[in-house]
Amino acid sequence: MNALQHWNRCPEFIDIGDGNGSVRLRKRDDFYAIRGTIAKQLSADVVMRLTGDDVSILRGTPPADAAPAFELLPVYAAARDATPAVATGRIFLRLEEDMSIDTVRDDIEALDFRIDEVPLHAPHCAWLEPKSERIDEALSKLDRLRALPLTAHVEPQLLRPRSWKGRP
């Protein structure tokens, strides 16, 4: 399977948050994102750059002939006019406070994720990445991660444009 096929397999919806405070994001069929350098033939389609993350959001769908050369990332939003969010494939997992990520390490690995980072100040949390490095696989397993024992929260990493709040 090529990068375009993986991009097409990303879930249409992803849920962010837990319980009553959750938000359902829908995959935008009119945008896609690329990590890294943009080819000249695509530069006219760039609508936004997330410079700190080297990600560009482009209008349209990825061209089939360009897909193997780029890391394609899906773009999600809560509504058509809402700020776009780019899924990276990284997943944040938080267990109940008194638990260690090591207690579910085998379960995480059985779901084909690897633990990328455990914050020193929060040993009950971890950033996960799919062993396959495929975003579609990571996003399609969110519910299975949520079902792990003692899980408090699961959320995909979403990159959004920076916004600066005015000072009072």
Coordinates of C-alpha atoms in Angstrom, one line a residue:
M1 CA 0.0 0.0 0.0
N2 CA 1.3 3.5 -0.8
A3 CA 1.0 6.7 1.3
L4 CA -2.2 7.8 -0.5
Q5 CA -3.9 4.6 0.3
H6 CA -2.9 4.9 3.9
W7 CA -4.2 8.5 4.0
N8 CA -7.5 7.3 2.4
R9 CA -7.9 4.7 5.2
C10 CA -7.7 7.2 8.0
P11 CA -11.0 7.2 10.0
E12 CA -13.7 9.6 8.9
F13 CA -14.3 10.6 12.5
I14 CA -12.2 10.8 15.6
D15 CA -13.5 11.6 19.1
I16 CA -11.5 14.0 21.3
G17 CA -12.0 14.1 25.0
D18 CA -14.0 11.9 27.3
G19 CA -17.6 11.6 28.3
N20 CA -19.9 14.7 28.1
G21 CA -17.0 16.9 27.1
S22 CA -16.0 15.0 24.0
V23 CA -15.9 16.5 20.5
R24 CA -16.2 14.6 17.3
L25 CA -13.9 15.7 14.6
R26 CA -14.5 14.8 10.9
K27 CA -11.8 14.2 8.4
R28 CA -11.8 17.0 5.8
D29 CA -12.1 15.7 2.3
D30 CA -11.1 19.1 0.9
F31 CA -7.7 19.4 2.8
Y32 CA -4.7 17.3 3.4
A33 CA -1.3 18.0 5.1
I34 CA 2.3 17.2 4.2
R35 CA 5.2 17.1 6.6
G36 CA 8.4 18.5 5.1
T37 CA 9.3 20.4 1.9
I38 CA 6.5 21.1 -0.5
A39 CA 7.1 20.5 -4.2
K40 CA 6.8 23.6 -6.4
Q41 CA 3.8 22.2 -8.2
L42 CA 1.9 22.0 -4.9
S43 CA 2.8 25.4 -3.5
A44 CA -0.2 27.2 -4.9
D45 CA -2.5 24.8 -2.9
V46 CA -0.9 25.7 0.5
V47 CA -3.5 27.4 2.7
M48 CA -1.6 27.3 6.0
R49 CA 1.9 26.4 7.3
L50 CA 2.5 25.1 10.8
T51 CA 6.1 26.3 10.8
G52 CA 7.3 25.0 14.1
D53 CA 6.2 21.5 13.0
D54 CA 7.3 21.7 9.4
V55 CA 3.7 20.8 8.3
S56 CA 1.7 22.5 5.5
I57 CA -2.0 22.2 5.0
L58 CA -3.1 22.1 1.4
R59 CA -6.5 22.4 -0.3
G60 CA -7.8 19.5 -2.3
T61 CA -6.8 15.8 -2.2
P62 CA -3.3 14.5 -2.5
P63 CA -2.2 13.9 -6.1
A64 CA -1.6 10.2 -6.6
D65 CA 1.7 10.7 -8.3
A66 CA 3.1 12.8 -5.4
A67 CA 2.0 10.6 -2.6
P68 CA 5.1 8.3 -2.3
A69 CA 7.4 11.3 -2.0
F70 CA 5.7 12.9 1.1
E71 CA 4.4 12.0 4.5
L72 CA 0.7 12.6 4.1
L73 CA -1.2 13.6 7.2
P74 CA -5.0 13.8 7.6
V75 CA -6.8 17.0 8.5
Y76 CA -9.7 17.0 10.9
A77 CA -12.1 19.7 12.1
A78 CA -15.2 20.0 14.3
A79 CA -17.1 21.8 11.6
R80 CA -16.5 22.9 8.0
D81 CA -15.6 26.4 9.1
A82 CA -13.6 25.4 12.2
T83 CA -9.9 25.6 12.6
P84 CA -8.2 22.6 11.0
A85 CA -6.2 20.1 13.0
V86 CA -3.6 17.8 11.6
A87 CA -3.3 14.3 13.1
T88 CA 0.3 13.2 13.4
G89 CA -0.1 9.5 14.4
R90 CA 1.2 10.1 18.0
I91 CA -1.3 9.2 20.7
F92 CA -1.3 10.5 24.3
L93 CA -2.3 7.9 26.9
R94 CA -3.0 8.8 30.5
L95 CA -3.8 6.1 33.1
E96 CA -5.3 6.7 36.6
E97 CA -2.9 8.8 38.7
D98 CA -1.5 6.0 40.9
M99 CA -0.7 3.7 38.0
S100 CA 2.6 3.4 36.0
I101 CA 2.6 3.1 32.2
D102 CA 4.7 -0.1 32.8
T103 CA 1.5 -1.8 34.1
V104 CA 0.0 -1.7 30.5
R105 CA 3.2 -1.9 28.5
D106 CA 2.5 -5.4 27.2
D107 CA -1.1 -4.4 26.3
I108 CA 0.3 -1.3 24.4
E109 CA 2.7 -3.5 22.5
A110 CA 0.0 -6.1 21.7
L111 CA -1.8 -3.2 20.0
D112 CA 1.3 -2.6 17.9
F113 CA 2.2 0.7 19.6
R114 CA 5.6 1.6 21.1
I115 CA 6.1 3.9 24.0
D116 CA 7.9 6.9 22.6
E117 CA 8.1 9.1 25.7
V118 CA 7.0 9.0 29.4
P119 CA 7.1 12.4 31.0
L120 CA 9.3 12.5 34.1
H121 CA 6.6 14.4 36.0
A122 CA 3.8 12.0 35.0
P123 CA 4.8 8.3 35.0
H124 CA 1.1 7.4 34.5
C125 CA 1.2 9.1 31.0
A126 CA 2.9 8.3 27.7
W127 CA 3.2 9.3 24.1
L128 CA 2.7 6.3 21.9
E129 CA 3.6 5.8 18.3
P130 CA 2.4 3.0 16.0
K131 CA 5.2 0.5 15.3
S132 CA 4.1 0.5 11.6
E133 CA 4.5 4.3 11.5
R134 CA 1.1 4.4 9.8
I135 CA -1.3 7.2 11.0
D136 CA -4.3 5.3 9.8
E137 CA -3.5 2.3 12.0
A138 CA -2.9 4.6 15.0
L139 CA -6.2 6.5 14.6
S140 CA -8.2 3.4 14.0
K141 CA -7.1 1.9 17.4
L142 CA -8.1 4.8 19.7
D143 CA -11.1 2.9 21.1
R144 CA -8.9 -0.2 21.8
L145 CA -6.5 2.0 23.7
R146 CA -9.4 3.6 25.6
A147 CA -10.4 0.0 26.7
L148 CA -7.0 -0.7 28.3
P149 CA -7.2 -1.3 32.1
L150 CA -7.2 1.9 34.3
T151 CA -7.2 4.2 31.3
A152 CA -8.2 7.8 32.2
H153 CA -7.7 9.5 28.8
V154 CA -6.6 8.8 25.2
E155 CA -6.2 11.5 22.6
P156 CA -4.4 11.8 19.3
Q157 CA -1.8 14.5 18.9
L158 CA -3.4 17.2 16.7
L159 CA -1.4 20.1 15.3
R160 CA -3.2 23.4 15.0
P161 CA -2.2 26.9 13.9
R162 CA -0.9 29.1 16.7
S163 CA -3.3 31.7 18.0
W164 CA -2.3 34.6 20.2
K165 CA -4.7 35.9 22.8
G166 CA -5.0 39.6 23.3
R167 CA -3.7 40.9 26.6
P168 CA -6.2 42.8 28.8

